[in-house]
């Protein structure tokens, strides 16, 4: 079976997805929408003005959506109407990510463990800390604050409600702080069956400091070593998610990302996303030996129960290179040198002639596989240069303190 795929999105995650599809035995033609200059050469660009018409004209069979925004805007509903299959949730189920309150109601209804919370739309006095404040809506990963001082908590709550993120922070969840190690479980749902990738870990904080800023993610690795009890609890969690989606007749083919925390001997859900994580996807797709096009084909056929992943040996890791002032600031227009030919996925870059320049946000992802993949990735990261380059040197595949 050969399919024409269209990958939607511009970052390192989409680069990783597109590269795997370009290598797939199930891929006939690869089209890209929004690709940055670091991977625009591996597929054909489609006309931006009228993407659906352009996709139809080019006989696109399957749209694969990387980021959350188009999913939350309902892109898959539109493509499905035009007769194009999709890997990506519909607008209704994208609310698992676009509304933290919707996600809480889903978890409450299906007895899925999560932190206690209160939803507020006007200022209330926060009396005890630590506490977690979460804007209800989508804020590009910047709407969550873990706060350890009461005064600061009240200040942040007031700022959020005053419209720091517009409508997205008109309602805020004041959430119980849970202490524990985090795990990202990325699963593919085919409308009937749920199939999970290996558990991954994402390092969201800018540095190892507990109260350092939350970012889109500064690194990731997979698989995470788990004890027998944790593996068993993870299976229980996965089954409860599968059962919930089955009971809801959730009618989509796409990713569900469970952001989990190991707390008081069980997994609690911190958040849902409706896409692969970035940078977890880069680590997972580096680790995956199977054919991604085949996986998507099985999902579209609603046969994920028959699918078995093949993985590489060892561990796969990803380190994100950003500007030193990310996420508050960014680097634009700085020349990048020392780029290797493989093992990297591009994000915030622009090409001029044969040279690459920084172009904001997370600049690129360096990935490696082996027994000590972070060491290998750090060596590559050290050989890449641009002004104010930053990456987390503390990352280690054994860092989990389970
Ligand atoms: P979220 O976008 O909801 O996953 O939150 C971003 C990050 O904030 C998570 O990855 C955690 O590190 C932290 N966080 C979120 N909710 C909680 C919580 N209830 N307790 C402790 N940390 C949390
Ligand atoms: N790595 C977490 C995310 O993609 O939101």
GROMACS .gro file of C-alpha atoms and ligand atoms in nm:
model
  430
    1UNK     CA    1   0.000   0.000   0.000
    2UNK     CA    2   0.145   0.337  -0.106
    3UNK     CA    3  -0.005   0.660   0.019
    4UNK     CA    4   0.054   1.028  -0.047
    5UNK     CA    5   0.118   1.199   0.287
    6UNK     CA    6   0.096   1.568   0.373
    7UNK     CA    7   0.281   1.670   0.692
    8UNK     CA    8   0.155   1.993   0.846
    9UNK     CA    9   0.386   2.196   1.069
   10UNK     CA   10   0.717   2.373   1.087
   11UNK     CA   11   0.917   2.243   1.384
   12UNK     CA   12   1.166   1.972   1.475
   13UNK     CA   13   0.882   1.730   1.559
   14UNK     CA   14   0.740   1.772   1.208
   15UNK     CA   15   1.089   1.732   1.061
   16UNK     CA   16   1.121   1.399   1.247
   17UNK     CA   17   0.776   1.284   1.128
   18UNK     CA   18   0.845   1.389   0.769
   19UNK     CA   19   1.185   1.217   0.765
   20UNK     CA   20   1.034   0.889   0.889
   21UNK     CA   21   0.759   0.910   0.629
   22UNK     CA   22   1.009   0.988   0.353
   23UNK     CA   23   1.182   0.659   0.446
   24UNK     CA   24   0.855   0.464   0.464
   25UNK     CA   25   0.766   0.178   0.229
   26UNK     CA   26   0.407   0.299   0.262
   27UNK     CA   27   0.484   0.649   0.132
   28UNK     CA   28   0.441   0.726  -0.234
   29UNK     CA   29   0.472   1.106  -0.237
   30UNK     CA   30   0.549   1.334   0.055
   31UNK     CA   31   0.404   1.683   0.071
   32UNK     CA   32   0.483   1.946   0.333
   33UNK     CA   33   0.298   2.247   0.461
   34UNK     CA   34   0.492   2.509   0.658
   35UNK     CA   35   0.825   2.320   0.668
   36UNK     CA   36   1.121   2.528   0.785
   37UNK     CA   37   1.428   2.562   0.561
   38UNK     CA   38   1.596   2.272   0.741
   39UNK     CA   39   1.360   2.008   0.597
   40UNK     CA   40   1.165   2.172   0.316
   41UNK     CA   41   1.383   1.975   0.071
   42UNK     CA   42   1.244   1.634   0.169
   43UNK     CA   43   0.894   1.689   0.030
   44UNK     CA   44   0.700   1.909  -0.209
   45UNK     CA   45   0.545   2.228  -0.073
   46UNK     CA   46   0.171   2.275  -0.124
   47UNK     CA   47  -0.001   2.601  -0.205
   48UNK     CA   48  -0.071   2.789   0.115
   49UNK     CA   49  -0.366   2.992  -0.016
   50UNK     CA   50  -0.600   2.701  -0.052
   51UNK     CA   51  -0.449   2.402   0.116
   52UNK     CA   52  -0.744   2.167   0.077
   53UNK     CA   53  -0.783   2.235  -0.295
   54UNK     CA   54  -0.410   2.200  -0.343
   55UNK     CA   55  -0.410   1.873  -0.144
   56UNK     CA   56  -0.698   1.737  -0.356
   57UNK     CA   57  -0.528   1.838  -0.680
   58UNK     CA   58  -0.210   1.660  -0.572
   59UNK     CA   59  -0.403   1.350  -0.465
   60UNK     CA   60  -0.302   1.367  -0.098
   61UNK     CA   61  -0.441   1.058   0.077
   62UNK     CA   62  -0.349   1.139   0.437
   63UNK     CA   63  -0.298   1.461   0.631
   64UNK     CA   64  -0.067   1.429   0.934
   65UNK     CA   65  -0.091   1.725   1.171
   66UNK     CA   66   0.199   1.802   1.403
   67UNK     CA   67   0.105   2.101   1.622
   68UNK     CA   68  -0.204   2.167   1.835
   69UNK     CA   69  -0.326   2.498   1.692
   70UNK     CA   70  -0.457   2.373   1.356
   71UNK     CA   71  -0.612   2.070   1.534
   72UNK     CA   72  -0.789   2.299   1.779
   73UNK     CA   73  -0.907   2.513   1.486
   74UNK     CA   74  -1.068   2.202   1.333
   75UNK     CA   75  -0.836   2.132   1.038
   76UNK     CA   76  -0.912   1.759   1.037
   77UNK     CA   77  -1.290   1.817   1.027
   78UNK     CA   78  -1.236   2.022   0.709
   79UNK     CA   79  -1.003   1.770   0.543
   80UNK     CA   80  -1.231   1.478   0.628
   81UNK     CA   81  -1.520   1.665   0.466
   82UNK     CA   82  -1.304   1.693   0.153
   83UNK     CA   83  -1.248   1.316   0.158
   84UNK     CA   84  -0.888   1.324   0.285
   85UNK     CA   85  -0.798   1.091   0.572
   86UNK     CA   86  -0.630   1.241   0.877
   87UNK     CA   87  -0.391   1.154   1.156
   88UNK     CA   88  -0.505   1.409   1.412
   89UNK     CA   89  -0.800   1.464   1.647
   90UNK     CA   90  -1.117   1.641   1.543
   91UNK     CA   91  -1.210   1.979   1.688
   92UNK     CA   92  -1.434   1.835   1.960
   93UNK     CA   93  -1.166   1.608   2.107
   94UNK     CA   94  -0.896   1.871   2.068
   95UNK     CA   95  -1.060   2.029   2.373
   96UNK     CA   96  -0.866   1.774   2.580
   97UNK     CA   97  -0.575   2.009   2.513
   98UNK     CA   98  -0.742   2.343   2.442
   99UNK     CA   99  -0.944   2.345   2.765
  100UNK     CA  100  -0.787   2.220   3.084
  101UNK     CA  101  -1.136   2.226   3.240
  102UNK     CA  102  -1.278   2.003   2.961
  103UNK     CA  103  -0.992   1.760   3.030
  104UNK     CA  104  -1.067   1.761   3.404
  105UNK     CA  105  -1.436   1.686   3.339
  106UNK     CA  106  -1.337   1.398   3.108
  107UNK     CA  107  -1.108   1.254   3.377
  108UNK     CA  108  -1.366   1.297   3.654
  109UNK     CA  109  -1.632   1.125   3.443
  110UNK     CA  110  -1.405   0.827   3.373
  111UNK     CA  111  -1.239   0.800   3.715
  112UNK     CA  112  -0.894   0.887   3.585
  113UNK     CA  113  -0.666   1.012   3.861
  114UNK     CA  114  -0.565   1.376   3.842
  115UNK     CA  115  -0.474   1.660   4.079
  116UNK     CA  116  -0.758   1.830   4.273
  117UNK     CA  117  -0.850   2.170   4.136
  118UNK     CA  118  -1.079   2.470   4.157
  119UNK     CA  119  -1.194   2.665   3.851
  120UNK     CA  120  -1.209   3.043   3.905
  121UNK     CA  121  -1.303   3.336   3.683
  122UNK     CA  122  -1.249   3.611   3.941
  123UNK     CA  123  -0.973   3.686   4.188
  124UNK     CA  124  -0.976   3.477   4.505
  125UNK     CA  125  -0.717   3.474   4.781
  126UNK     CA  126  -0.483   3.177   4.745
  127UNK     CA  127  -0.408   3.071   5.101
  128UNK     CA  128  -0.165   2.786   5.068
  129UNK     CA  129   0.136   2.707   4.853
  130UNK     CA  130   0.286   2.532   4.664
  131UNK     CA  131   0.013   2.560   4.407
  132UNK     CA  132  -0.018   2.529   4.031
  133UNK     CA  133  -0.200   2.794   3.830
  134UNK     CA  134  -0.323   2.696   3.486
  135UNK     CA  135  -0.490   2.917   3.230
  136UNK     CA  136  -0.782   2.712   3.096
  137UNK     CA  137  -0.704   2.771   2.727
  138UNK     CA  138  -0.412   2.733   2.486
  139UNK     CA  139  -0.109   2.950   2.575
  140UNK     CA  140   0.175   2.791   2.374
  141UNK     CA  141   0.289   2.599   2.683
  142UNK     CA  142   0.330   2.921   2.883
  143UNK     CA  143   0.002   2.925   3.074
  144UNK     CA  144   0.111   2.702   3.365
  145UNK     CA  145   0.296   2.830   3.673
  146UNK     CA  146   0.415   2.622   3.965
  147UNK     CA  147   0.436   2.868   4.254
  148UNK     CA  148   0.599   2.832   4.594
  149UNK     CA  149   0.521   3.176   4.747
  150UNK     CA  150   0.172   3.290   4.834
  151UNK     CA  151   0.218   3.653   4.729
  152UNK     CA  152   0.355   3.548   4.392
  153UNK     CA  153   0.065   3.304   4.344
  154UNK     CA  154  -0.191   3.579   4.402
  155UNK     CA  155  -0.006   3.813   4.167
  156UNK     CA  156   0.008   3.553   3.888
  157UNK     CA  157  -0.360   3.465   3.934
  158UNK     CA  158  -0.454   3.834   3.905
  159UNK     CA  159  -0.241   3.876   3.591
  160UNK     CA  160  -0.393   3.569   3.427
  161UNK     CA  161  -0.750   3.677   3.501
  162UNK     CA  162  -0.673   4.030   3.382
  163UNK     CA  163  -0.613   3.876   3.038
  164UNK     CA  164  -0.242   3.796   3.019
  165UNK     CA  165  -0.330   3.538   2.754
  166UNK     CA  166  -0.656   3.702   2.640
  167UNK     CA  167  -0.961   3.474   2.649
  168UNK     CA  168  -0.735   3.172   2.713
  169UNK     CA  169  -0.674   3.290   3.070
  170UNK     CA  170  -1.026   3.423   3.141
  171UNK     CA  171  -1.073   3.110   3.352
  172UNK     CA  172  -0.796   2.964   3.565
  173UNK     CA  173  -0.753   2.629   3.736
  174UNK     CA  174  -0.598   2.652   4.081
  175UNK     CA  175  -0.451   2.307   4.115
  176UNK     CA  176  -0.305   2.096   4.390
  177UNK     CA  177   0.074   2.062   4.358
  178UNK     CA  178   0.184   1.702   4.313
  179UNK     CA  179   0.541   1.603   4.379
  180UNK     CA  180   0.690   1.331   4.163
  181UNK     CA  181   0.864   1.235   3.843
  182UNK     CA  182   0.695   1.290   3.513
  183UNK     CA  183   0.637   1.060   3.223
  184UNK     CA  184   0.500   1.129   2.876
  185UNK     CA  185   0.285   0.853   2.733
  186UNK     CA  186   0.205   0.911   2.368
  187UNK     CA  187  -0.069   0.691   2.227
  188UNK     CA  188  -0.234   0.654   1.891
  189UNK     CA  189  -0.612   0.604   1.888
  190UNK     CA  190  -0.780   0.455   1.579
  191UNK     CA  191  -1.142   0.500   1.688
  192UNK     CA  192  -1.147   0.155   1.853
  193UNK     CA  193  -0.800   0.066   1.978
  194UNK     CA  194  -0.529   0.253   2.164
  195UNK     CA  195  -0.162   0.179   2.099
  196UNK     CA  196   0.106   0.346   2.308
  197UNK     CA  197   0.464   0.429   2.220
  198UNK     CA  198   0.735   0.351   2.475
  199UNK     CA  199   0.719   0.581   2.778
  200UNK     CA  200   0.928   0.893   2.730
  201UNK     CA  201   1.049   1.167   2.954
  202UNK     CA  202   1.053   1.532   2.864
  203UNK     CA  203   1.254   1.799   3.045
  204UNK     CA  204   1.024   2.100   3.040
  205UNK     CA  205   1.207   2.337   3.270
  206UNK     CA  206   1.467   2.576   3.132
  207UNK     CA  207   1.726   2.448   3.380
  208UNK     CA  208   1.748   2.195   3.662
  209UNK     CA  209   1.622   2.458   3.913
  210UNK     CA  210   1.278   2.359   4.047
  211UNK     CA  211   1.129   2.705   3.989
  212UNK     CA  212   1.298   2.776   3.655
  213UNK     CA  213   1.068   2.870   3.367
  214UNK     CA  214   0.857   2.613   3.188
  215UNK     CA  215   0.951   2.585   2.821
  216UNK     CA  216   0.819   2.390   2.525
  217UNK     CA  217   1.071   2.121   2.627
  218UNK     CA  218   1.452   2.126   2.644
  219UNK     CA  219   1.518   1.755   2.595
  220UNK     CA  220   1.369   1.407   2.607
  221UNK     CA  221   1.456   1.040   2.616
  222UNK     CA  222   1.296   0.703   2.572
  223UNK     CA  223   1.243   0.439   2.703
  224UNK     CA  224   1.217   0.537   3.067
  225UNK     CA  225   1.313   0.258   3.305
  226UNK     CA  226   1.012   0.164   3.516
  227UNK     CA  227   0.969  -0.079   3.805
  228UNK     CA  228   0.727  -0.371   3.772
  229UNK     CA  229   0.473  -0.187   3.987
  230UNK     CA  230   0.503   0.123   3.769
  231UNK     CA  231   0.466  -0.080   3.451
  232UNK     CA  232   0.157  -0.243   3.591
  233UNK     CA  233   0.008   0.093   3.699
  234UNK     CA  234   0.088   0.236   3.357
  235UNK     CA  235  -0.104  -0.049   3.194
  236UNK     CA  236  -0.398   0.017   3.428
  237UNK     CA  237  -0.389   0.385   3.330
  238UNK     CA  238  -0.368   0.305   2.959
  239UNK     CA  239  -0.666   0.070   2.986
  240UNK     CA  240  -0.870   0.334   3.166
  241UNK     CA  241  -0.794   0.584   2.888
  242UNK     CA  242  -0.885   0.327   2.622
  243UNK     CA  243  -1.210   0.242   2.799
  244UNK     CA  244  -1.298   0.611   2.836
  245UNK     CA  245  -1.244   0.677   2.466
  246UNK     CA  246  -1.443   0.367   2.375
  247UNK     CA  247  -1.732   0.469   2.601
  248UNK     CA  248  -1.729   0.814   2.445
  249UNK     CA  249  -1.724   0.666   2.092
  250UNK     CA  250  -1.442   0.909   2.022
  251UNK     CA  251  -1.455   0.920   1.647
  252UNK     CA  252  -1.108   1.023   1.530
  253UNK     CA  253  -0.772   0.880   1.436
  254UNK     CA  254  -0.493   1.063   1.612
  255UNK     CA  255  -0.254   1.108   1.899
  256UNK     CA  256  -0.333   1.149   2.266
  257UNK     CA  257  -0.044   1.255   2.486
  258UNK     CA  258  -0.084   1.186   2.856
  259UNK     CA  259   0.140   1.398   3.075
  260UNK     CA  260   0.168   1.173   3.383
  261UNK     CA  261   0.329   1.212   3.723
  262UNK     CA  262   0.425   0.928   3.960
  263UNK     CA  263   0.281   1.043   4.289
  264UNK     CA  264   0.198   0.842   4.602
  265UNK     CA  265   0.253   0.512   4.419
  266UNK     CA  266   0.029   0.582   4.124
  267UNK     CA  267   0.018   0.773   3.796
  268UNK     CA  268  -0.184   1.095   3.793
  269UNK     CA  269  -0.262   1.290   3.477
  270UNK     CA  270  -0.119   1.643   3.474
  271UNK     CA  271  -0.235   1.725   3.123
  272UNK     CA  272  -0.356   1.593   2.794
  273UNK     CA  273  -0.220   1.701   2.459
  274UNK     CA  274  -0.367   1.591   2.128
  275UNK     CA  275  -0.044   1.549   1.934
  276UNK     CA  276   0.298   1.398   1.971
  277UNK     CA  277   0.508   1.588   2.223
  278UNK     CA  278   0.795   1.803   2.109
  279UNK     CA  279   1.077   1.698   2.183
  280UNK     CA  280   0.945   1.350   2.282
  281UNK     CA  281   0.860   1.281   1.917
  282UNK     CA  282   1.220   1.341   1.812
  283UNK     CA  283   1.347   1.088   2.071
  284UNK     CA  284   1.069   0.835   1.999
  285UNK     CA  285   1.107   0.849   1.622
  286UNK     CA  286   1.487   0.817   1.659
  287UNK     CA  287   1.420   0.504   1.866
  288UNK     CA  288   1.156   0.358   1.637
  289UNK     CA  289   1.267   0.088   1.397
  290UNK     CA  290   0.921   0.029   1.255
  291UNK     CA  291   0.780   0.203   0.952
  292UNK     CA  292   0.579   0.513   1.052
  293UNK     CA  293   0.377   0.505   0.728
  294UNK     CA  294   0.277   0.146   0.808
  295UNK     CA  295   0.172   0.249   1.160
  296UNK     CA  296  -0.048   0.526   1.017
  297UNK     CA  297  -0.191   0.283   0.761
  298UNK     CA  298  -0.291   0.039   1.037
  299UNK     CA  299  -0.445   0.327   1.238
  300UNK     CA  300  -0.652   0.442   0.941
  301UNK     CA  301  -0.770   0.083   0.888
  302UNK     CA  302  -0.870   0.067   1.259
  303UNK     CA  303  -0.631  -0.227   1.304
  304UNK     CA  304  -0.396  -0.095   1.570
  305UNK     CA  305  -0.471  -0.406   1.778
  306UNK     CA  306  -0.274  -0.603   1.516
  307UNK     CA  307   0.024  -0.368   1.508
  308UNK     CA  308   0.351  -0.431   1.688
  309UNK     CA  309   0.624  -0.171   1.726
  310UNK     CA  310   0.989  -0.255   1.660
  311UNK     CA  311   1.238  -0.048   1.860
  312UNK     CA  312   1.615   0.004   1.849
  313UNK     CA  313   1.836  -0.124   2.130
  314UNK     CA  314   1.950   0.102   2.412
  315UNK     CA  315   1.806   0.446   2.473
  316UNK     CA  316   1.734   0.738   2.238
  317UNK     CA  317   1.769   1.097   2.352
  318UNK     CA  318   1.710   1.446   2.224
  319UNK     CA  319   1.870   1.772   2.332
  320UNK     CA  320   1.716   2.103   2.229
  321UNK     CA  321   1.940   2.395   2.138
  322UNK     CA  322   1.791   2.739   2.201
  323UNK     CA  323   1.908   3.092   2.267
  324UNK     CA  324   2.025   3.164   2.623
  325UNK     CA  325   1.728   3.395   2.682
  326UNK     CA  326   1.462   3.145   2.560
  327UNK     CA  327   1.165   3.125   2.637
  328UNK     CA  328   1.139   3.494   2.730
  329UNK     CA  329   1.350   3.603   2.435
  330UNK     CA  330   1.483   3.441   2.118
  331UNK     CA  331   1.769   3.442   1.872
  332UNK     CA  332   1.717   3.562   1.517
  333UNK     CA  333   1.964   3.603   1.232
  334UNK     CA  334   2.271   3.448   1.401
  335UNK     CA  335   2.486   3.228   1.179
  336UNK     CA  336   2.490   2.857   1.273
  337UNK     CA  337   2.808   2.660   1.204
  338UNK     CA  338   2.929   2.308   1.269
  339UNK     CA  339   2.605   2.140   1.164
  340UNK     CA  340   2.638   1.762   1.116
  341UNK     CA  341   2.476   1.582   0.822
  342UNK     CA  342   2.250   1.362   1.033
  343UNK     CA  343   2.106   1.324   1.382
  344UNK     CA  344   1.953   1.670   1.393
  345UNK     CA  345   1.606   1.803   1.338
  346UNK     CA  346   1.558   2.168   1.251
  347UNK     CA  347   1.310   2.408   1.414
  348UNK     CA  348   1.385   2.783   1.433
  349UNK     CA  349   1.616   2.820   1.133
  350UNK     CA  350   1.637   3.010   0.805
  351UNK     CA  351   1.866   2.933   0.514
  352UNK     CA  352   2.047   3.190   0.304
  353UNK     CA  353   2.247   3.039   0.023
  354UNK     CA  354   2.415   2.738   0.180
  355UNK     CA  355   2.420   2.882   0.532
  356UNK     CA  356   2.179   2.842   0.820
  357UNK     CA  357   2.077   3.124   1.057
  358UNK     CA  358   1.877   3.120   1.379
  359UNK     CA  359   1.512   3.214   1.347
  360UNK     CA  360   1.362   3.218   1.697
  361UNK     CA  361   1.235   2.983   1.966
  362UNK     CA  362   1.387   2.639   1.991
  363UNK     CA  363   1.649   2.635   1.714
  364UNK     CA  364   1.719   2.265   1.666
  365UNK     CA  365   1.708   1.918   1.820
  366UNK     CA  366   2.011   1.692   1.841
  367UNK     CA  367   1.928   1.321   1.871
  368UNK     CA  368   2.130   1.010   1.944
  369UNK     CA  369   2.078   0.641   2.021
  370UNK     CA  370   2.293   0.404   2.225
  371UNK     CA  371   2.384   0.322   2.583
  372UNK     CA  372   2.471   0.685   2.676
  373UNK     CA  373   2.282   0.884   2.412
  374UNK     CA  374   2.288   1.214   2.604
  375UNK     CA  375   2.669   1.204   2.603
  376UNK     CA  376   2.671   1.149   2.227
  377UNK     CA  377   2.412   1.423   2.174
  378UNK     CA  378   2.608   1.666   2.395
  379UNK     CA  379   2.922   1.608   2.186
  380UNK     CA  380   2.730   1.699   1.871
  381UNK     CA  381   2.566   1.995   2.048
  382UNK     CA  382   2.912   2.121   2.148
  383UNK     CA  383   3.031   2.112   1.789
  384UNK     CA  384   2.741   2.329   1.670
  385UNK     CA  385   2.792   2.702   1.718
  386UNK     CA  386   2.576   3.013   1.719
  387UNK     CA  387   2.588   3.322   1.937
  388UNK     CA  388   2.425   3.268   2.279
  389UNK     CA  389   2.367   2.898   2.220
  390UNK     CA  390   2.209   2.726   2.519
  391UNK     CA  391   2.127   2.368   2.605
  392UNK     CA  392   2.080   2.173   2.927
  393UNK     CA  393   2.413   2.013   3.010
  394UNK     CA  394   2.266   1.834   3.312
  395UNK     CA  395   2.044   1.603   3.106
  396UNK     CA  396   2.104   1.237   3.161
  397UNK     CA  397   1.912   0.922   3.073
  398UNK     CA  398   1.946   0.798   3.432
  399UNK     CA  399   1.813   1.113   3.589
  400UNK     CA  400   1.476   0.969   3.682
  401UNK     CA  401   1.464   0.916   4.057
  402UNK     CA  402   1.182   0.666   4.056
  403LIG     P1  403   0.099   2.110   3.200
  403LIG     O1  404   0.110   2.196   3.077
  403LIG     O2  405  -0.035   2.109   3.263
  403LIG     O3  406   0.159   1.974   3.185
  403LIG     O4  407   0.202   2.174   3.301
  403LIG     C1  408   0.337   2.199   3.265
  403LIG     C2  409   0.427   2.147   3.372
  403LIG     O5  410   0.392   2.205   3.499
  403LIG     C3  411   0.418   1.997   3.397
  403LIG     O6  412   0.496   1.924   3.307
  403LIG     C4  413   0.469   1.988   3.539
  403LIG     O7  414   0.609   1.995   3.544
  403LIG     C5  415   0.411   2.111   3.602
  403LIG     N1  416   0.281   2.079   3.664
  403LIG     C6  417   0.159   2.086   3.607
  403LIG     N2  418   0.061   2.050   3.693
  403LIG     C7  419   0.124   2.017   3.807
  403LIG     C8  420   0.079   1.970   3.934
  403LIG     N3  421  -0.051   1.954   3.962
  403LIG     N4  422   0.172   1.945   4.029
  403LIG     C9  423   0.304   1.963   4.004
  403LIG     N5  424   0.353   2.009   3.888
  403LIG    C10  425   0.264   2.036   3.790
  404LIG     N1  426   0.693   1.821   2.534
  404LIG     C1  427   0.568   1.866   2.577
  404LIG     C2  428   0.484   1.922   2.473
  404LIG     O1  429   0.501   1.895   2.355
  404LIG     O2  430   0.393   1.996   2.508
   0.00000   0.00000   0.00000
